[in-house]
Coordinates of C-alpha atoms and ligand atoms in Angstrom, one line a residue:
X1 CA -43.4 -13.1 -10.5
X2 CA -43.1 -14.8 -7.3
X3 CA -42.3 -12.3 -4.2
X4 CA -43.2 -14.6 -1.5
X5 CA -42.5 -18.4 -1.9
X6 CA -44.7 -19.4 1.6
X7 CA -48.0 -18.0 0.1
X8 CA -46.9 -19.1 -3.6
X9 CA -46.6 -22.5 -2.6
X10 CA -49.7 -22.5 -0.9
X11 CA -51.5 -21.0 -3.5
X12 CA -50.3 -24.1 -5.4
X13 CA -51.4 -26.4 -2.8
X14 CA -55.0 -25.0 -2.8
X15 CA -55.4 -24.9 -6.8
X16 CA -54.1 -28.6 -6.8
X17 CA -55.2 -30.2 -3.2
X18 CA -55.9 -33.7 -4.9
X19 CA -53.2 -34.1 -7.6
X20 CA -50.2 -36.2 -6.1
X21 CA -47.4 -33.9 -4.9
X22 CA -44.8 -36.6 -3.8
X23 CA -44.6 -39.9 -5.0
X24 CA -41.5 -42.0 -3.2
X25 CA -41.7 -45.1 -5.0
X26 CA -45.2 -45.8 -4.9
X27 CA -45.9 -43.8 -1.5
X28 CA -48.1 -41.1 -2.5
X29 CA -48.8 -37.6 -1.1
X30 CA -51.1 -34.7 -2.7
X31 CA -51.2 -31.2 -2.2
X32 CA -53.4 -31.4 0.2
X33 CA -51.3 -33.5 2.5
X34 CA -48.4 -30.9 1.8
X35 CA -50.5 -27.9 3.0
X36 CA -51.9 -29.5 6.1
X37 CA -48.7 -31.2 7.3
X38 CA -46.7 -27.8 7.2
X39 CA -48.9 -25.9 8.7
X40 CA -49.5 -28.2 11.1
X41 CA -45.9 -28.5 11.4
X42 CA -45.6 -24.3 11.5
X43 CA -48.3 -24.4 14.1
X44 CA -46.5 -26.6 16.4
X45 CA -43.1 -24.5 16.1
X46 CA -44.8 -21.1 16.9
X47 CA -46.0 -22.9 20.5
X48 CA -42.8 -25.0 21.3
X49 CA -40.4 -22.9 23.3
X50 CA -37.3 -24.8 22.8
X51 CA -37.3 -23.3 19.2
X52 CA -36.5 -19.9 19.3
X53 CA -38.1 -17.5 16.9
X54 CA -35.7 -17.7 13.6
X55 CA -33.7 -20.4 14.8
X56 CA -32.3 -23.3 11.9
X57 CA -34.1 -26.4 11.7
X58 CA -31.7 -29.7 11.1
X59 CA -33.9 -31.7 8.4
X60 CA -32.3 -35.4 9.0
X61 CA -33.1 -38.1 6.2
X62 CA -33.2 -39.4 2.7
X63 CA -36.1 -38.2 0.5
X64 CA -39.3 -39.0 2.1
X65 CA -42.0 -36.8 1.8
X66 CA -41.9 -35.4 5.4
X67 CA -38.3 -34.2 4.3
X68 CA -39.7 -31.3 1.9
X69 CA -43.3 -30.9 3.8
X70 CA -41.1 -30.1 7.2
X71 CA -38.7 -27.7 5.0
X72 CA -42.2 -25.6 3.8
X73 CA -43.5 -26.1 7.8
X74 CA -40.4 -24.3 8.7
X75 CA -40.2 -21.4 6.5
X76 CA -44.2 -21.1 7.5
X77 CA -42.9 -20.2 10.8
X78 CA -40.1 -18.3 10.0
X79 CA -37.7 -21.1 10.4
X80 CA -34.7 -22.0 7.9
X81 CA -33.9 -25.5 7.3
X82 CA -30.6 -27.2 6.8
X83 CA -30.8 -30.7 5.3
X84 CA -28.6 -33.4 6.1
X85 CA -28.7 -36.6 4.4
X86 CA -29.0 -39.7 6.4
X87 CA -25.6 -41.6 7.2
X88 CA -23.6 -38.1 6.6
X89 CA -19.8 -39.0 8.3
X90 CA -20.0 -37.9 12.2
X91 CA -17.2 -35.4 11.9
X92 CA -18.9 -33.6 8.8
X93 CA -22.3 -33.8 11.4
X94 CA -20.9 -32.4 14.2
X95 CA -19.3 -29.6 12.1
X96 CA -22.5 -28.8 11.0
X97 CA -23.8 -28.9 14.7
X98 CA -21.2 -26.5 15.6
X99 CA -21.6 -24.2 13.0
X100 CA -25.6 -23.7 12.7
X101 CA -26.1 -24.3 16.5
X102 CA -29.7 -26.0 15.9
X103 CA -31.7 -26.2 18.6
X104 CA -34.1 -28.9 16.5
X105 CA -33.1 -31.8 15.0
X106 CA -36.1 -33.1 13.1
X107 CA -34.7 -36.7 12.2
X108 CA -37.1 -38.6 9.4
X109 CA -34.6 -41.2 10.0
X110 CA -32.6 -42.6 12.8
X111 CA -30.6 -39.7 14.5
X112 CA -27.3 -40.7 16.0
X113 CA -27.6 -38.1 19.0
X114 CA -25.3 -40.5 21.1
X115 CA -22.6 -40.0 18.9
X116 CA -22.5 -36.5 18.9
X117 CA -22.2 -32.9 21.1
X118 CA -25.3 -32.3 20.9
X119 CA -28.3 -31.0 23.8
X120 CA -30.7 -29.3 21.6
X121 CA -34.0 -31.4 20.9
X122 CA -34.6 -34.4 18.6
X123 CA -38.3 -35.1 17.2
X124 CA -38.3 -38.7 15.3
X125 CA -40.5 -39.6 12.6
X126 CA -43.4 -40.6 14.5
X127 CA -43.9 -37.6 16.4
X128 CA -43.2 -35.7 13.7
X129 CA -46.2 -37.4 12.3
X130 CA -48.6 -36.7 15.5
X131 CA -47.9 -33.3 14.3
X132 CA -48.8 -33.5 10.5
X133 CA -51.9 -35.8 11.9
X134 CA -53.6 -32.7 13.7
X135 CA -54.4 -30.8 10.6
X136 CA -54.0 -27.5 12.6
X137 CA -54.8 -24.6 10.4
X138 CA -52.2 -22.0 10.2
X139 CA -52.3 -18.2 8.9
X140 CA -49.0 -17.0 7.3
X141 CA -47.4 -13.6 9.2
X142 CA -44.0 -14.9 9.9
X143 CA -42.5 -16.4 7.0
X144 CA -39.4 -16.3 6.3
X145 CA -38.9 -13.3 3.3
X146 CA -36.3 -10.4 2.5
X147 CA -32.9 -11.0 4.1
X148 CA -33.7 -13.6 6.4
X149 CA -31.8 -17.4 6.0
X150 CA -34.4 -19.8 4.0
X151 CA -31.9 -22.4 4.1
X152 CA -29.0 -23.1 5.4
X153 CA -26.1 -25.8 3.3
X154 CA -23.1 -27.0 3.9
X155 CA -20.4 -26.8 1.5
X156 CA -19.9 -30.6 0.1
X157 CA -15.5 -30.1 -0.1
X158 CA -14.1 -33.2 0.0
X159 CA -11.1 -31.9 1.9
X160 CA -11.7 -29.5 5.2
X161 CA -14.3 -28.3 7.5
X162 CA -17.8 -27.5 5.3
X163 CA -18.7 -24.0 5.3
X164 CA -22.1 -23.0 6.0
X165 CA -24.0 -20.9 3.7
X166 CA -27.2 -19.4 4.6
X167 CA -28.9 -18.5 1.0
X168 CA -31.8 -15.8 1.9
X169 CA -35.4 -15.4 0.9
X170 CA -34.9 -13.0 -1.7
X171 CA -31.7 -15.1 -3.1
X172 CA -34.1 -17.5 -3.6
X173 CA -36.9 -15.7 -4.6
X174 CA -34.6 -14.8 -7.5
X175 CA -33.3 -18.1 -8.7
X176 CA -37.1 -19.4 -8.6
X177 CA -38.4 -16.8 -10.7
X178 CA -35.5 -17.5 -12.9
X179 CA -36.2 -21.7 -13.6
X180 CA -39.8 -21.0 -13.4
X181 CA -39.1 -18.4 -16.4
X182 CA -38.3 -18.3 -20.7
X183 CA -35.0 -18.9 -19.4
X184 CA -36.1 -22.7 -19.8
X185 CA -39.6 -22.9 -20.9
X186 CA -40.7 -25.9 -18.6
X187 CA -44.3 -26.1 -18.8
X188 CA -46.4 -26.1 -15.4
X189 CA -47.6 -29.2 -13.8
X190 CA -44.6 -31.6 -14.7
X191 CA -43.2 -34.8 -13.2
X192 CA -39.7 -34.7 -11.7
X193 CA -36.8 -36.9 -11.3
X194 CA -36.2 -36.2 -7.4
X195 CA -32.8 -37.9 -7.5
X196 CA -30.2 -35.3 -6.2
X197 CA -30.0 -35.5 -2.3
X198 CA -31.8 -32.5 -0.4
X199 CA -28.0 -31.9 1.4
X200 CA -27.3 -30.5 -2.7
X201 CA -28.8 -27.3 -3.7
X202 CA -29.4 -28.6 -7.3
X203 CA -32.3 -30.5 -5.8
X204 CA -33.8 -27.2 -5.7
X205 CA -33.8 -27.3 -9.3
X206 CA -36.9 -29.8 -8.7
X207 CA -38.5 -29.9 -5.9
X208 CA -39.0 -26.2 -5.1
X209 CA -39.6 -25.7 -9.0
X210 CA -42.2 -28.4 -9.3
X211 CA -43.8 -27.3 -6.6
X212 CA -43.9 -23.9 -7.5
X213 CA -45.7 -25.0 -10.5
X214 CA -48.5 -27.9 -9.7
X215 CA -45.7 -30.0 -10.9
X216 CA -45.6 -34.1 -9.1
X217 CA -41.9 -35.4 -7.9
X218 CA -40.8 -39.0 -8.4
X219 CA -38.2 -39.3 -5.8
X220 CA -35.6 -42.1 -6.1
X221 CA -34.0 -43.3 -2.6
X222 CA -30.8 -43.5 -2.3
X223 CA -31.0 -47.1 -1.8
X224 CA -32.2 -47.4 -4.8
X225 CA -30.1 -45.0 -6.9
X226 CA -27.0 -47.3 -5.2
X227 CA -28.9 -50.1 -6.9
X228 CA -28.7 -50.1 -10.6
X229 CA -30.9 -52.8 -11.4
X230 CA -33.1 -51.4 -9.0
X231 CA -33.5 -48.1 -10.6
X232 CA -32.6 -49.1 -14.2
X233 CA -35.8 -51.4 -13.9
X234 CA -38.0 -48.5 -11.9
X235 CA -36.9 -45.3 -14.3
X236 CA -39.3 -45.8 -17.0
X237 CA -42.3 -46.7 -15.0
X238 CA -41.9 -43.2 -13.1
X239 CA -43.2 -41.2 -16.5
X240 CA -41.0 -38.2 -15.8
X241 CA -41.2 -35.0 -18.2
X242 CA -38.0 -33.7 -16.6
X243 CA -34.9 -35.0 -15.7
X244 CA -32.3 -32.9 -13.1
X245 CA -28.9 -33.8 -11.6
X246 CA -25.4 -33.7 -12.7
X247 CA -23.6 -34.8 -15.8
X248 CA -21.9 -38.2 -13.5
X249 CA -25.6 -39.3 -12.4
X250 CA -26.6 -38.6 -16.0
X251 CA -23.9 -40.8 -17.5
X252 CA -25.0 -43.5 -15.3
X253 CA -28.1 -43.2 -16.6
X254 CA -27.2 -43.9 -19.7
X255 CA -25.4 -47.2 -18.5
X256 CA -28.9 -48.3 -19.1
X257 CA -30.3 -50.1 -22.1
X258 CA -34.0 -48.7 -21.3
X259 CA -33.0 -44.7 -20.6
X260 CA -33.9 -43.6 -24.1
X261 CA -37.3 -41.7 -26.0
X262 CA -39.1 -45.0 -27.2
X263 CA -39.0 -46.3 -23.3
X264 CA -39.6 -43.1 -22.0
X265 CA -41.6 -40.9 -24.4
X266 CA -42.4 -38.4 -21.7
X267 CA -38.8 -37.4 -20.8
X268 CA -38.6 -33.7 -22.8
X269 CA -36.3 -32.2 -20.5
X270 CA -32.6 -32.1 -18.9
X271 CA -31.1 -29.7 -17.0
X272 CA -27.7 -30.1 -15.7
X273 CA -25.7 -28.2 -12.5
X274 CA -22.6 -29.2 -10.5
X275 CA -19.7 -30.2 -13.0
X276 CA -18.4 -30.4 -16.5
X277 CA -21.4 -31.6 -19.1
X278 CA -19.5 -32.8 -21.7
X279 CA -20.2 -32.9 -25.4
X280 CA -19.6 -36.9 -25.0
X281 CA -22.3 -37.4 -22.3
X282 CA -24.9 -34.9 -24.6
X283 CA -24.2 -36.5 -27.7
X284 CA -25.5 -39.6 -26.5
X285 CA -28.4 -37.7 -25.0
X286 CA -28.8 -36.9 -28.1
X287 CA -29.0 -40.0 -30.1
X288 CA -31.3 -41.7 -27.0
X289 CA -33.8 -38.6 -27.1
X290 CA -33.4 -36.9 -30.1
X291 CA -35.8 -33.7 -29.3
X292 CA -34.9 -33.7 -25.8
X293 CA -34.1 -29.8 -24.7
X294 CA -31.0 -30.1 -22.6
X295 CA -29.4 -27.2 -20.6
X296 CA -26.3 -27.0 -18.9
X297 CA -26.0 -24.5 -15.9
X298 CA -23.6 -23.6 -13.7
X299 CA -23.1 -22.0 -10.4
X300 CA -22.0 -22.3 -6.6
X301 CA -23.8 -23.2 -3.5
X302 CA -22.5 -19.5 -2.4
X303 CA -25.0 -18.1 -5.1
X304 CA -28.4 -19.9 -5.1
X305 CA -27.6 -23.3 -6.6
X306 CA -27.2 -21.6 -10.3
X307 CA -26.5 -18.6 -12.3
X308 CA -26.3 -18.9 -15.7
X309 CA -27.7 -21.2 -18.3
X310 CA -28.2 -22.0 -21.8
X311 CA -30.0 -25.0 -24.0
X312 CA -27.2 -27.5 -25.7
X313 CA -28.4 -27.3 -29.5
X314 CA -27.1 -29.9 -31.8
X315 CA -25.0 -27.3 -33.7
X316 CA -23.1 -27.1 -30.3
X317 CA -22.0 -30.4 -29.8
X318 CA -21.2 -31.1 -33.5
X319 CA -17.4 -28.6 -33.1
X320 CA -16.9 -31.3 -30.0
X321 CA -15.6 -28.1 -28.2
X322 CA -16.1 -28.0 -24.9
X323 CA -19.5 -26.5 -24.1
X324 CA -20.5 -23.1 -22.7
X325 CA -22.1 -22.6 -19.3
X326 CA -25.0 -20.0 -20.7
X327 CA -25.3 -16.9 -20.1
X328 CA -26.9 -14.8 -16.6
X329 CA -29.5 -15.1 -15.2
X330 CA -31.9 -12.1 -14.4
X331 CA -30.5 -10.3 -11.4
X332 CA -27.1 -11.6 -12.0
X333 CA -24.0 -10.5 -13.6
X334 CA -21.1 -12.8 -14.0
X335 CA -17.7 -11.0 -15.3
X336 CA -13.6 -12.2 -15.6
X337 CA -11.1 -11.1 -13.4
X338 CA -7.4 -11.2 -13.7
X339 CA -4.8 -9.4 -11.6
X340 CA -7.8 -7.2 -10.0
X341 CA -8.5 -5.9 -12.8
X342 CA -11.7 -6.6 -14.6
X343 CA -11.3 -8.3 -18.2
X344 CA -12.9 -6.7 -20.6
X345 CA -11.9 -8.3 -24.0
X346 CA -13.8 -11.9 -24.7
X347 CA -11.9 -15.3 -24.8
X348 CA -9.2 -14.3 -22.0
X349 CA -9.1 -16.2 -19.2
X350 CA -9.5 -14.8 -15.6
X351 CA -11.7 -16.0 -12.5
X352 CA -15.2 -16.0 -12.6
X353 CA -16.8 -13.7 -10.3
X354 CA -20.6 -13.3 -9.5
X355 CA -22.7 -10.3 -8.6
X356 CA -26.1 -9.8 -7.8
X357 CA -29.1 -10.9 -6.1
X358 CA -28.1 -14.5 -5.9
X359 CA -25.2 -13.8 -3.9
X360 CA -25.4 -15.0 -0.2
X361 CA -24.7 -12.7 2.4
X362 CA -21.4 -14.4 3.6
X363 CA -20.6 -18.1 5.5
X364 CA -22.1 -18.5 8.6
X365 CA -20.4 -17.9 11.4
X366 CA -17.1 -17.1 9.3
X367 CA -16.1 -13.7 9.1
X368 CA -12.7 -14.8 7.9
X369 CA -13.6 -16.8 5.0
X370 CA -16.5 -14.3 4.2
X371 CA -14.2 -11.3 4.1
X372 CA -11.7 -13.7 1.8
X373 CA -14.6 -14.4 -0.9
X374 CA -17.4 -12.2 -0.6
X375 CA -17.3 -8.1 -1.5
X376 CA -19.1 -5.6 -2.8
X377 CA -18.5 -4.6 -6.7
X378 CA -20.4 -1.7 -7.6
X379 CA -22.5 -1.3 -4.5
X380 CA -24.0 -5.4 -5.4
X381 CA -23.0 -8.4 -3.1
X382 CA -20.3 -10.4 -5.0
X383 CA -18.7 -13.6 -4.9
X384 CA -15.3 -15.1 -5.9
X385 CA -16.0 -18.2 -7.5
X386 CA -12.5 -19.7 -7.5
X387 CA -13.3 -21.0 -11.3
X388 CA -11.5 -20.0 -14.0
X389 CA -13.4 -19.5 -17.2
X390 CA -13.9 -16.9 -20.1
X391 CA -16.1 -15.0 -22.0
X392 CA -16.6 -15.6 -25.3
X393 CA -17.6 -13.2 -28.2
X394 CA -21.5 -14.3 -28.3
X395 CA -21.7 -13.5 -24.5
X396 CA -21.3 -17.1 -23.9
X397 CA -19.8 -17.6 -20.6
X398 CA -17.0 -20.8 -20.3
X399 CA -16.0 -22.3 -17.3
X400 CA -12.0 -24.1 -18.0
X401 CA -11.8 -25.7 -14.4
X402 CA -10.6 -24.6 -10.9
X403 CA -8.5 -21.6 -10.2
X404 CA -6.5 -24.3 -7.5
X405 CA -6.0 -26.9 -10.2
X406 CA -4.2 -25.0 -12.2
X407 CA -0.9 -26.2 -12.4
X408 CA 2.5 -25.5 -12.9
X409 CA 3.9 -28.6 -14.8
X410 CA 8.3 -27.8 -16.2
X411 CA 7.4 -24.2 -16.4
X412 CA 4.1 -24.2 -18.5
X413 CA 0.3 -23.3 -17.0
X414 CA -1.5 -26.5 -16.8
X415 CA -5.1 -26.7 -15.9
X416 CA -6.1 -30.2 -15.2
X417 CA -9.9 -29.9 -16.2
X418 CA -8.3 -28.6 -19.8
X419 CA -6.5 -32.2 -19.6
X420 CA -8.9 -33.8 -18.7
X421 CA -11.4 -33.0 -21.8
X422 CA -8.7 -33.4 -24.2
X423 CA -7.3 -37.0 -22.7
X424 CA -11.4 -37.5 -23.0
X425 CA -11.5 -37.0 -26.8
X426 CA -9.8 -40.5 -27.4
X427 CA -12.6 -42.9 -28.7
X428 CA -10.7 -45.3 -26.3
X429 CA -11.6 -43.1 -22.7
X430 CA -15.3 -43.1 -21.6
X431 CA -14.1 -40.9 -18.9
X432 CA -11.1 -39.6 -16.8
X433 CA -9.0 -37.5 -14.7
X434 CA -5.7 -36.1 -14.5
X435 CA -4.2 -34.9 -11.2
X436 CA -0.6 -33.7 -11.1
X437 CA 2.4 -36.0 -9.3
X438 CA 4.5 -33.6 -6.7
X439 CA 7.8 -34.0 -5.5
X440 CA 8.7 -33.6 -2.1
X441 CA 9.6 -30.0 -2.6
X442 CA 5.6 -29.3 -3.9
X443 CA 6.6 -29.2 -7.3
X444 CA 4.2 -30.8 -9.7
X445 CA 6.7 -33.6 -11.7
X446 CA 4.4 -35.5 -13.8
X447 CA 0.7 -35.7 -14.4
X448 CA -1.1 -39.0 -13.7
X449 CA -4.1 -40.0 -15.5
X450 CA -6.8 -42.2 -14.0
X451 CA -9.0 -43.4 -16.8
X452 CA -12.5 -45.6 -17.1
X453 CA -11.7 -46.8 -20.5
X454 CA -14.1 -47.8 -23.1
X455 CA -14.5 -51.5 -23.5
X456 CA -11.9 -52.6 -25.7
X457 CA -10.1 -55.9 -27.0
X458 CA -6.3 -54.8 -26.2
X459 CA -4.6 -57.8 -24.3
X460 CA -3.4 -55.5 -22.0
X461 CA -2.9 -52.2 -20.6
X462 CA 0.4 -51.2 -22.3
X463 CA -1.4 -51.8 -25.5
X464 CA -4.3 -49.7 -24.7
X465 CA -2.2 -46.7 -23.4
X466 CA -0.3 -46.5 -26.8
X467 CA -3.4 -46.4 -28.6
X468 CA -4.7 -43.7 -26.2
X469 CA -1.2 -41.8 -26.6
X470 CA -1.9 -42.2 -30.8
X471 CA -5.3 -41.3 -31.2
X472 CA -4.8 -37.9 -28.7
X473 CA -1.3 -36.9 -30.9
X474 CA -3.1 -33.5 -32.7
X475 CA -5.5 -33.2 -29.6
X476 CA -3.5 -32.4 -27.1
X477 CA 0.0 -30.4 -26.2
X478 CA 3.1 -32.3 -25.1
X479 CA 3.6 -31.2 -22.1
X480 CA -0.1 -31.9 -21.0
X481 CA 0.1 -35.4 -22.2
X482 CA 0.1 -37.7 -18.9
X483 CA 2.9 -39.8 -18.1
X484 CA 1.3 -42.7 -16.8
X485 CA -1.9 -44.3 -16.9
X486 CA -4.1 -45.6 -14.4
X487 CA -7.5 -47.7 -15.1
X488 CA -10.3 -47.7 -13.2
X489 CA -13.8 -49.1 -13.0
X490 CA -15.2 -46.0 -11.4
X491 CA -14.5 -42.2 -9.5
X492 CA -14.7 -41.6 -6.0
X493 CA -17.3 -38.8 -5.8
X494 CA -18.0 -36.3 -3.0
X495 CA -21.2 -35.9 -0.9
X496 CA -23.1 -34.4 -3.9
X497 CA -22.7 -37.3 -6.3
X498 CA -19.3 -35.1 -7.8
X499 CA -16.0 -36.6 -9.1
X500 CA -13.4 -36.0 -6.0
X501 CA -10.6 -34.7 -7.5
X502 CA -9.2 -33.5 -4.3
X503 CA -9.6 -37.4 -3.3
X504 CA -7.8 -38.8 -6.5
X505 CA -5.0 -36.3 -5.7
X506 CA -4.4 -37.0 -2.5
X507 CA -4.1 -40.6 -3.3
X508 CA -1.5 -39.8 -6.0
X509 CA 0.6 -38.3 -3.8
X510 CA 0.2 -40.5 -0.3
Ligands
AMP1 P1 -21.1 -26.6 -5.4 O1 -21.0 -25.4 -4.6 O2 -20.8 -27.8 -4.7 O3 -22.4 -26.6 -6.2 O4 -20.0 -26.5 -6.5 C1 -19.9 -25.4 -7.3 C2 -18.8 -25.6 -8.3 O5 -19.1 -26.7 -9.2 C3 -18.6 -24.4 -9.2 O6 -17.8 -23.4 -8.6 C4 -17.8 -25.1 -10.4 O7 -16.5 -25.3 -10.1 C5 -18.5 -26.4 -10.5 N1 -19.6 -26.4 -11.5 C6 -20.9 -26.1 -11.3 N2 -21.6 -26.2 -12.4 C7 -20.8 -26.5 -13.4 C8 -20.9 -26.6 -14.8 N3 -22.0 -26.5 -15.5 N4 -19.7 -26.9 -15.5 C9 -18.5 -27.0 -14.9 N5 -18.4 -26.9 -13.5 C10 -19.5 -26.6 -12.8

């Protein structure tokens, strides 16, 4: 068991100083660059004095190397780091700025400082590379452990001012042990898909796991993931064992001809976070990589990027019910709440509440919002998710959707997410979402469904919205049934790759 992630990384680093750490399209880095860059980097923040001992470190860029070596320099030195991903909106910045109070930007790419209200200092790429360059040798006795911030993120809403959540040492500590763990039986020394933005938590899932277990990660730029042909061309070549992001990035994945076991025999393993994984999008997993071990997992920022989990068998996706999130992790009890009351009989719906050592202390800088979502149950920190979900007799735990998109639609409870996954049981939808119509008094009137249909040969629209309407006729209650369609080519997402629901809504109703 890991009680120290500093000295376990660096314990890593030594056992594997010459086996590639970080490999950014080509651009390679071993173990041994990680080790002497962040202590070189923890070095040089234990002699500057515009740092202050324990102050947040803003991490500004894509997912260069220097990105992940700076986060482990920081933590070194008893630093947390908050990363912000390059071309983040100025208001969303300068919330951030705000918030956290940084008195270091470290900027891997260009910083715009001009734009902003901010006097604290900036170090660029270049002197941030002086620093690696000096190979100072550094002796942990500050780290960051216990209670104290190891990072710092920023709630990705798509509506609203991002809250900040400091996840501690031991939170961490805790989901590490967990993915390292039987949980998911990932062997040591793997290669990683390093797609999900450092700014999301789920990257967690592989850069802190792979290295925390000799493992190599094959980053993908964001250039280059906005590129399909780009990275439909460079995915096989990377020979990763294991795949992590969320369901949407996976379903683009499998927009591509090549993503399946015969081009890329290595891939064993996919593990999911962040949104609904359908039994649509793992079916096809399914039929591209037939022994593949896929788990979904679920959890908020607010708890250490993931609490539960459990692997997608076959069996599971052949009911085409929607799939269960898993069950807790170690350290971490999930339960249903309705009406303040804790539900105690399985399948009843209620909100998803989290306790144990996952929980974050509270938002930064919030007391408001803290005292609104985070309490103690039973003498352990807890956390009101804001999900609505079930338990089901195996232990299984559900999530149905969002406690604020359920609906009331002529009377009856709606919850769009359970729209949703029925309207996506036609053969004719490949994906969509339902967001309700109000009238100027609030009142929800009608539900409109925006759709990415499957390709098709119906001349027109009208056509293919009767056939949806026929084919959904058992699958799906009256009164849940949308009233108008809308097509698509794609979602707006939000700054973690997510469908923006809020967005879609919003638009509905301008
Ligand atoms: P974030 O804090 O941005 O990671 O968002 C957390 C929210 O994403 C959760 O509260 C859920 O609403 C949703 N979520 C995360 N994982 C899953 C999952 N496996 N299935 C469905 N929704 C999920």
């Amino acid at each position: 068991m890991i009680s120290n992630i500093a000295q376990a990384i660096d314990k890593q680093a030594q056992a594997h100083l010459d086996k590639v750490f970080f490999d950014e399209m080509g651009t390679t880095h071993t173990y041994r660059d990680l080790l002497e860059s962040s202590n070189s980097l923890a070095a040089w923040l234990d002699k500057e004095q515009s740092v202050p001992a324990g102050s947040p470190i803003i991490f500004y860029g894509d997912h260069q190397f220097e990105m992940v070596a700076g986060f482990i320099g920081g933590i070194k030195a008893g630093h947390a780091y908050i990363p912000v991903e390059t071309n983040t909106a100025l208001p969303r910045l300068q919330s951030i700025i705000n918030t956290a109070k940084p008195r270091l930007v470290i900027a891997i790419d260009e910083f715009p400082t001009e734009k902003l209200d901010y006097d604290g200092a900036v170090l660029d790429r270049f002197e941030l590379q002086q620093i690696f360059d000096q190979q100072t040798p550094y002796q942990l006795d500050h780290e960051v452990l216990g209670d104290q911030p190891f990072y710092i993120l920023f709630t990705s809403g798509t509506t609203g001012s991002p809250k900040g959540v400091p996840i501690s040492h031991t939170n961490i500590c805790s989901f590490a042990n967990w993915m390292l763990g039987d949980s998911f039986n990932i062997p040591a020394e793997q290669t990683f898909l390093g797609q999900t933005p450092f700014s999301f938590d789920v990257s967690h899932m592989y850069w802190l796991t792979s290295v925390l277990s000799g493992g190599t990660i094959k980053a993908l730029p964001l250039p280059v993931v906005q590129n399909f042909g780009q990275m439909f061309k460079v995915l096989p070549s990377l020979k990763v064992n294991v795949f992590v992001g969320t369901p949407s990035f996976g379903e683009m994945l499998l927009l591509s001809r090549d993503f399946n076991a015969e081009k890329m025999p290595d891939l064993q393993y996919f593990v999911f976070c962040g949104e609904e994984l359908t039994v649509g999008t793992v079916k096809q997993l399914f039929k591209r990589f037939p022994d593949a071990h896929i788990f979904n997992t679920y959890g908020p920022t607010e708890a250490a990027v993931a609490v539960t989990s459990c692997e997608i068998t076959k069996d599971m996706v052949a009911h085409d019910k929607r799939l269960p999130i898993g069950v807790d992790k170690p350290g971490v009890t999930t339960s249903i709440w309705k009406d303040n009351k804790q539900v105690t009989e399985h399948d009843v719906h209620g909100e998803i509440i989290i306790a144990g050592d996952s929980v974050a202390n509270g938002y930064l800088n919030n007391p408001k919002k803290t005292a609104q979502n985070f309490f103690m149950l039973n003498g352990v920190k807890a956390y009101r998710t804001g999900d609505a979900g079930f338990i089901s007799e195996d232990g299984m735990r559900h999530i149905i959707g969002r406690m604020d998109f359920q609906i009331k639609l002529h009377g009856f409870r709606v919850e769009l997410d359970e729209v949703r996954a029925s309207l996506e049981r036609s053969q004719y939808i490949k994906q969509a979402v339902a967001v309700p119509k109000y009238n100027r008094n609030h009142q929800a009137t009608h539900l409109i469904a925006y759709v990415i249909a499957q390709p098709n040969d119906f001349e027109n629209e009208q056509e293919l919205t009767k056939a949806i309407r026929d084919s959904l006729k058992d699958q799906i209650m009256d009164y849940m049934m949308p009233t108008q369609f809308v097509y698509v080519d794609s979602f707006p997402k939000s700054a973690n790759g997510k469908i923006a629901v809020k967005q879609l809504i919003a638009e509905a109703n301008k």
